Short mmCIF file of N, CA and C in Angstrom, two decimals:
data_model
loop_
_atom_site.label_atom_id
_atom_site.label_comp_id
_atom_site.label_asym_id
_atom_site.label_seq_id
_atom_site.Cartn_x
_atom_site.Cartn_y
_atom_site.Cartn_z
N MET A 1 5.21 -15.50 0.52
CA MET A 1 5.02 -16.35 -0.69
C MET A 1 4.60 -15.60 -1.82
N LEU A 2 3.69 -14.67 -1.69
CA LEU A 2 3.13 -13.89 -2.77
C LEU A 2 4.30 -13.00 -3.30
N TYR A 3 5.16 -12.47 -2.45
CA TYR A 3 6.22 -11.66 -2.90
C TYR A 3 7.23 -12.48 -3.74
N LYS A 4 7.52 -13.71 -3.34
CA LYS A 4 8.40 -14.54 -4.11
C LYS A 4 7.89 -14.85 -5.56
N VAL A 5 6.56 -14.91 -5.68
CA VAL A 5 6.03 -15.24 -6.98
C VAL A 5 5.96 -13.94 -7.78
N ALA A 6 5.45 -12.81 -7.15
CA ALA A 6 5.23 -11.59 -7.87
C ALA A 6 6.51 -10.80 -8.21
N LYS A 7 7.56 -10.93 -7.30
CA LYS A 7 8.73 -10.03 -7.52
C LYS A 7 9.42 -10.28 -8.91
N PRO A 8 9.61 -11.53 -9.34
CA PRO A 8 10.32 -11.66 -10.64
C PRO A 8 9.55 -11.09 -11.79
N ILE A 9 8.19 -11.23 -11.69
CA ILE A 9 7.39 -10.65 -12.77
C ILE A 9 7.35 -9.16 -12.74
N LEU A 10 7.10 -8.59 -11.56
CA LEU A 10 7.12 -7.11 -11.41
C LEU A 10 8.43 -6.48 -11.74
N PHE A 11 9.53 -7.08 -11.37
CA PHE A 11 10.84 -6.45 -11.56
C PHE A 11 11.22 -6.51 -13.02
N ARG A 12 10.57 -7.27 -13.87
CA ARG A 12 10.88 -7.30 -15.35
C ARG A 12 10.05 -6.21 -16.04
N MET A 13 9.02 -5.64 -15.35
CA MET A 13 8.17 -4.66 -16.00
C MET A 13 8.75 -3.26 -15.87
N ASP A 14 8.17 -2.38 -16.61
CA ASP A 14 8.45 -0.94 -16.46
C ASP A 14 8.04 -0.57 -14.99
N PRO A 15 8.84 0.02 -14.21
CA PRO A 15 8.48 0.29 -12.84
C PRO A 15 7.21 1.11 -12.61
N GLU A 16 6.91 2.06 -13.42
CA GLU A 16 5.70 2.86 -13.31
C GLU A 16 4.51 1.90 -13.65
N LYS A 17 4.55 1.08 -14.66
CA LYS A 17 3.45 0.19 -14.98
C LYS A 17 3.24 -0.89 -13.81
N ALA A 18 4.28 -1.34 -13.25
CA ALA A 18 4.20 -2.28 -12.16
C ALA A 18 3.57 -1.59 -11.01
N HIS A 19 3.85 -0.43 -10.66
CA HIS A 19 3.33 0.28 -9.60
C HIS A 19 1.75 0.43 -9.75
N HIS A 20 1.42 0.87 -10.93
CA HIS A 20 -0.03 1.02 -11.18
C HIS A 20 -0.75 -0.37 -11.20
N LEU A 21 -0.07 -1.30 -11.67
CA LEU A 21 -0.68 -2.71 -11.66
C LEU A 21 -0.97 -3.11 -10.17
N VAL A 22 -0.03 -2.95 -9.39
CA VAL A 22 -0.21 -3.26 -7.92
C VAL A 22 -1.32 -2.46 -7.24
N ILE A 23 -1.25 -1.16 -7.36
CA ILE A 23 -2.29 -0.33 -6.74
C ILE A 23 -3.64 -0.61 -7.33
N ASP A 24 -3.81 -0.72 -8.60
CA ASP A 24 -5.11 -1.08 -9.18
C ASP A 24 -5.53 -2.45 -8.80
N GLY A 25 -4.57 -3.34 -8.73
CA GLY A 25 -4.88 -4.73 -8.40
C GLY A 25 -5.40 -4.77 -6.90
N LEU A 26 -4.77 -4.02 -5.93
CA LEU A 26 -5.20 -4.01 -4.63
C LEU A 26 -6.66 -3.36 -4.51
N HIS A 27 -6.85 -2.28 -5.30
CA HIS A 27 -8.22 -1.74 -5.32
C HIS A 27 -9.28 -2.72 -5.74
N SER A 28 -8.95 -3.35 -6.90
CA SER A 28 -9.94 -4.36 -7.37
C SER A 28 -10.16 -5.52 -6.40
N ALA A 29 -9.07 -6.04 -5.91
CA ALA A 29 -9.12 -7.16 -4.93
C ALA A 29 -9.94 -6.78 -3.70
N GLY A 30 -9.86 -5.55 -3.28
CA GLY A 30 -10.54 -5.14 -2.14
C GLY A 30 -12.03 -5.12 -2.19
N ARG A 31 -12.54 -5.20 -3.54
CA ARG A 31 -13.96 -5.23 -3.76
C ARG A 31 -14.53 -6.60 -3.95
N VAL A 32 -13.63 -7.60 -3.98
CA VAL A 32 -14.13 -8.97 -4.21
C VAL A 32 -14.38 -9.59 -2.81
N PRO A 33 -15.55 -10.09 -2.66
CA PRO A 33 -15.87 -10.69 -1.27
C PRO A 33 -14.98 -11.86 -0.89
N GLY A 34 -14.47 -11.70 0.35
CA GLY A 34 -13.55 -12.74 0.85
C GLY A 34 -12.03 -12.37 0.70
N ILE A 35 -11.73 -11.62 -0.29
CA ILE A 35 -10.34 -11.29 -0.47
C ILE A 35 -9.74 -10.38 0.65
N PRO A 36 -10.41 -9.35 1.15
CA PRO A 36 -9.90 -8.60 2.25
C PRO A 36 -9.68 -9.47 3.51
N ALA A 37 -10.61 -10.39 3.75
CA ALA A 37 -10.44 -11.27 4.95
C ALA A 37 -9.30 -12.25 4.76
N MET A 38 -9.09 -12.73 3.52
CA MET A 38 -7.96 -13.64 3.28
C MET A 38 -6.69 -12.93 3.37
N MET A 39 -6.53 -11.62 2.91
CA MET A 39 -5.32 -10.95 3.11
C MET A 39 -5.08 -10.60 4.52
N ARG A 40 -6.13 -10.33 5.32
CA ARG A 40 -5.98 -10.12 6.76
C ARG A 40 -5.47 -11.41 7.45
N SER A 41 -5.95 -12.53 7.02
CA SER A 41 -5.61 -13.70 7.71
C SER A 41 -4.19 -14.16 7.29
N LEU A 42 -3.73 -13.79 6.09
CA LEU A 42 -2.38 -14.09 5.68
C LEU A 42 -1.26 -13.11 6.15
N TYR A 43 -1.67 -11.82 6.05
CA TYR A 43 -0.65 -10.78 6.30
C TYR A 43 -1.00 -9.86 7.50
N GLY A 44 -2.18 -10.00 8.07
CA GLY A 44 -2.57 -9.08 9.16
C GLY A 44 -1.70 -9.30 10.37
N VAL A 45 -1.72 -8.31 11.21
CA VAL A 45 -0.99 -8.34 12.45
C VAL A 45 -1.93 -8.20 13.62
N LYS A 46 -1.79 -9.15 14.54
CA LYS A 46 -2.69 -9.19 15.64
C LYS A 46 -2.32 -8.05 16.57
N GLU A 47 -3.32 -7.48 17.19
CA GLU A 47 -3.16 -6.33 18.17
C GLU A 47 -2.27 -6.77 19.30
N CYS A 48 -1.20 -6.01 19.54
CA CYS A 48 -0.21 -6.30 20.60
C CYS A 48 -0.11 -5.03 21.37
N PRO A 49 -0.70 -4.97 22.62
CA PRO A 49 -0.68 -3.77 23.43
C PRO A 49 0.74 -3.18 23.71
N GLU A 50 1.71 -4.04 23.69
CA GLU A 50 3.20 -3.51 23.93
C GLU A 50 3.59 -2.66 22.74
N LEU A 51 3.06 -2.85 21.62
CA LEU A 51 3.47 -2.13 20.35
C LEU A 51 2.60 -0.92 20.06
N ALA A 52 1.42 -0.81 20.72
CA ALA A 52 0.46 0.26 20.41
C ALA A 52 1.06 1.62 20.69
N VAL A 53 0.71 2.55 19.86
CA VAL A 53 1.26 3.91 20.11
C VAL A 53 0.10 4.88 19.99
N ASP A 54 0.06 5.92 20.93
CA ASP A 54 -0.92 6.98 20.87
C ASP A 54 -0.16 8.24 20.69
N VAL A 55 -0.48 8.96 19.64
CA VAL A 55 0.21 10.21 19.32
C VAL A 55 -0.84 11.22 18.89
N PHE A 56 -0.80 12.40 19.50
CA PHE A 56 -1.79 13.53 19.23
C PHE A 56 -3.19 13.11 19.19
N GLY A 57 -3.54 12.22 20.06
CA GLY A 57 -4.95 11.77 20.12
C GLY A 57 -5.30 10.69 19.18
N LEU A 58 -4.33 10.16 18.40
CA LEU A 58 -4.65 9.10 17.43
C LEU A 58 -3.99 7.82 17.99
N HIS A 59 -4.74 6.69 17.82
CA HIS A 59 -4.26 5.37 18.27
C HIS A 59 -3.78 4.61 17.08
N PHE A 60 -2.63 4.04 17.18
CA PHE A 60 -2.05 3.11 16.15
C PHE A 60 -1.76 1.80 16.79
N PRO A 61 -2.21 0.72 16.16
CA PRO A 61 -2.05 -0.61 16.76
C PRO A 61 -0.56 -0.99 16.80
N HIS A 62 0.25 -0.53 16.04
CA HIS A 62 1.68 -0.74 16.14
C HIS A 62 2.39 0.30 15.30
N PRO A 63 3.71 0.56 15.39
CA PRO A 63 4.26 1.70 14.76
C PRO A 63 4.83 1.43 13.33
N VAL A 64 4.43 0.28 12.67
CA VAL A 64 4.90 -0.06 11.30
C VAL A 64 3.79 0.48 10.39
N GLY A 65 4.17 1.39 9.58
CA GLY A 65 3.20 2.04 8.65
C GLY A 65 3.77 2.10 7.23
N LEU A 66 2.86 2.67 6.34
CA LEU A 66 3.24 2.79 4.93
C LEU A 66 3.43 4.38 4.71
N ALA A 67 4.57 4.74 4.28
CA ALA A 67 4.86 6.15 3.98
C ALA A 67 4.17 6.75 2.83
N ALA A 68 4.05 8.03 2.80
CA ALA A 68 3.38 8.77 1.74
C ALA A 68 4.04 8.54 0.40
N GLY A 69 3.25 8.57 -0.70
CA GLY A 69 3.81 8.46 -2.01
C GLY A 69 3.35 7.29 -2.77
N LEU A 70 3.00 6.18 -2.05
CA LEU A 70 2.63 4.98 -2.80
C LEU A 70 1.35 5.02 -3.42
N ASP A 71 0.40 5.59 -2.71
CA ASP A 71 -1.06 5.62 -3.24
C ASP A 71 -1.56 7.04 -3.17
N LYS A 72 -1.16 7.81 -4.15
CA LYS A 72 -1.57 9.21 -4.17
C LYS A 72 -3.03 9.39 -4.43
N ASN A 73 -3.77 8.51 -5.03
CA ASN A 73 -5.18 8.68 -5.27
C ASN A 73 -5.99 7.88 -4.27
N ALA A 74 -5.44 7.41 -3.28
CA ALA A 74 -6.08 6.61 -2.19
C ALA A 74 -6.98 5.54 -2.66
N LYS A 75 -6.55 4.78 -3.64
CA LYS A 75 -7.30 3.70 -4.22
C LYS A 75 -7.23 2.38 -3.44
N ALA A 76 -6.15 2.19 -2.75
CA ALA A 76 -5.98 0.82 -2.05
C ALA A 76 -5.95 0.99 -0.49
N VAL A 77 -6.57 2.04 0.00
CA VAL A 77 -6.49 2.35 1.46
C VAL A 77 -6.95 1.12 2.31
N ASP A 78 -8.06 0.62 1.99
CA ASP A 78 -8.66 -0.53 2.77
C ASP A 78 -7.75 -1.76 2.76
N MET A 79 -7.12 -2.02 1.66
CA MET A 79 -6.21 -3.25 1.60
C MET A 79 -4.98 -3.03 2.33
N PHE A 80 -4.47 -1.85 2.54
CA PHE A 80 -3.26 -1.54 3.29
C PHE A 80 -3.47 -2.02 4.78
N ALA A 81 -4.65 -1.73 5.33
CA ALA A 81 -4.99 -2.13 6.68
C ALA A 81 -5.00 -3.63 6.75
N ASN A 82 -5.62 -4.28 5.73
CA ASN A 82 -5.71 -5.67 5.73
C ASN A 82 -4.30 -6.51 5.53
N MET A 83 -3.34 -5.64 5.04
CA MET A 83 -2.04 -6.21 4.81
C MET A 83 -1.10 -6.02 6.13
N GLY A 84 -1.69 -5.56 7.15
CA GLY A 84 -0.92 -5.37 8.47
C GLY A 84 -0.29 -4.16 8.75
N PHE A 85 -0.47 -3.14 7.96
CA PHE A 85 0.12 -1.81 8.31
C PHE A 85 -0.65 -1.17 9.48
N GLY A 86 0.07 -0.61 10.37
CA GLY A 86 -0.60 0.10 11.53
C GLY A 86 -1.15 1.43 11.07
N PHE A 87 -0.65 1.97 10.04
CA PHE A 87 -1.17 3.31 9.56
C PHE A 87 -0.60 3.39 8.05
N ALA A 88 -1.22 4.29 7.31
CA ALA A 88 -0.84 4.57 5.92
C ALA A 88 -1.07 6.00 5.63
N GLU A 89 -0.07 6.61 5.04
CA GLU A 89 -0.28 8.03 4.54
C GLU A 89 -0.62 7.87 3.12
N VAL A 90 -1.79 8.39 2.70
CA VAL A 90 -2.23 8.27 1.33
C VAL A 90 -2.72 9.56 0.86
N GLY A 91 -2.75 9.67 -0.49
CA GLY A 91 -3.35 10.89 -1.07
C GLY A 91 -2.25 12.02 -1.22
N THR A 92 -2.72 13.13 -1.61
CA THR A 92 -1.89 14.25 -1.84
C THR A 92 -2.71 15.54 -1.58
N VAL A 93 -2.13 16.63 -1.31
CA VAL A 93 -2.78 17.93 -1.13
C VAL A 93 -2.15 18.96 -1.97
N THR A 94 -2.84 19.34 -3.03
CA THR A 94 -2.35 20.38 -3.95
C THR A 94 -3.60 21.19 -4.35
N PRO A 95 -3.38 22.50 -4.56
CA PRO A 95 -4.56 23.30 -4.90
C PRO A 95 -5.13 22.98 -6.27
N LYS A 96 -4.33 22.44 -7.20
CA LYS A 96 -4.78 22.08 -8.54
C LYS A 96 -4.03 20.79 -8.88
N GLY A 97 -4.65 19.99 -9.76
CA GLY A 97 -4.02 18.78 -10.18
C GLY A 97 -2.68 19.05 -10.86
N GLN A 98 -1.77 18.12 -10.70
CA GLN A 98 -0.47 18.32 -11.30
C GLN A 98 -0.11 17.11 -12.15
N ALA A 99 0.65 17.32 -13.24
CA ALA A 99 1.02 16.22 -14.18
C ALA A 99 2.10 15.31 -13.58
N GLY A 100 2.88 15.79 -12.63
CA GLY A 100 3.95 14.94 -12.12
C GLY A 100 5.29 15.23 -12.77
N ASN A 101 6.26 14.57 -12.24
CA ASN A 101 7.65 14.71 -12.80
C ASN A 101 7.76 14.07 -14.18
N GLU A 102 8.83 14.36 -14.87
CA GLU A 102 9.12 13.80 -16.15
C GLU A 102 9.47 12.29 -15.93
N LEU A 103 9.12 11.48 -16.99
CA LEU A 103 9.56 10.08 -16.95
C LEU A 103 10.99 9.87 -17.26
N PRO A 104 11.71 8.99 -16.70
CA PRO A 104 11.20 8.06 -15.78
C PRO A 104 11.21 8.59 -14.33
N ARG A 105 10.08 8.31 -13.70
CA ARG A 105 9.94 8.66 -12.28
C ARG A 105 10.47 7.63 -11.31
N LEU A 106 10.34 6.37 -11.73
CA LEU A 106 10.75 5.32 -10.94
C LEU A 106 11.87 4.56 -11.73
N PHE A 107 12.85 4.07 -11.02
CA PHE A 107 13.90 3.41 -11.72
C PHE A 107 14.58 2.40 -10.71
#
């Protein structure tokens, strides 16, 4: 339901601004009491032993995760777990900060 409401609005925006709005919004929402629990109840995934995966000593509740690149500054990590992802690759590793590619990066 949230996607049906948000999609038309976000798709009319500049993609980079929409991206930052979502990540910053998830970060802020994660700090509001009750919102993480609400997200977990709406979008969370119950533990299902048949889908659990153990790889290199790590346990994942299921194999559906979030790929690298969405949250380079690790602002919304807690909310990704509440949204039902079994894992999320966040952040970046570089010896020095980088400005990024030229605009438009998203299209």
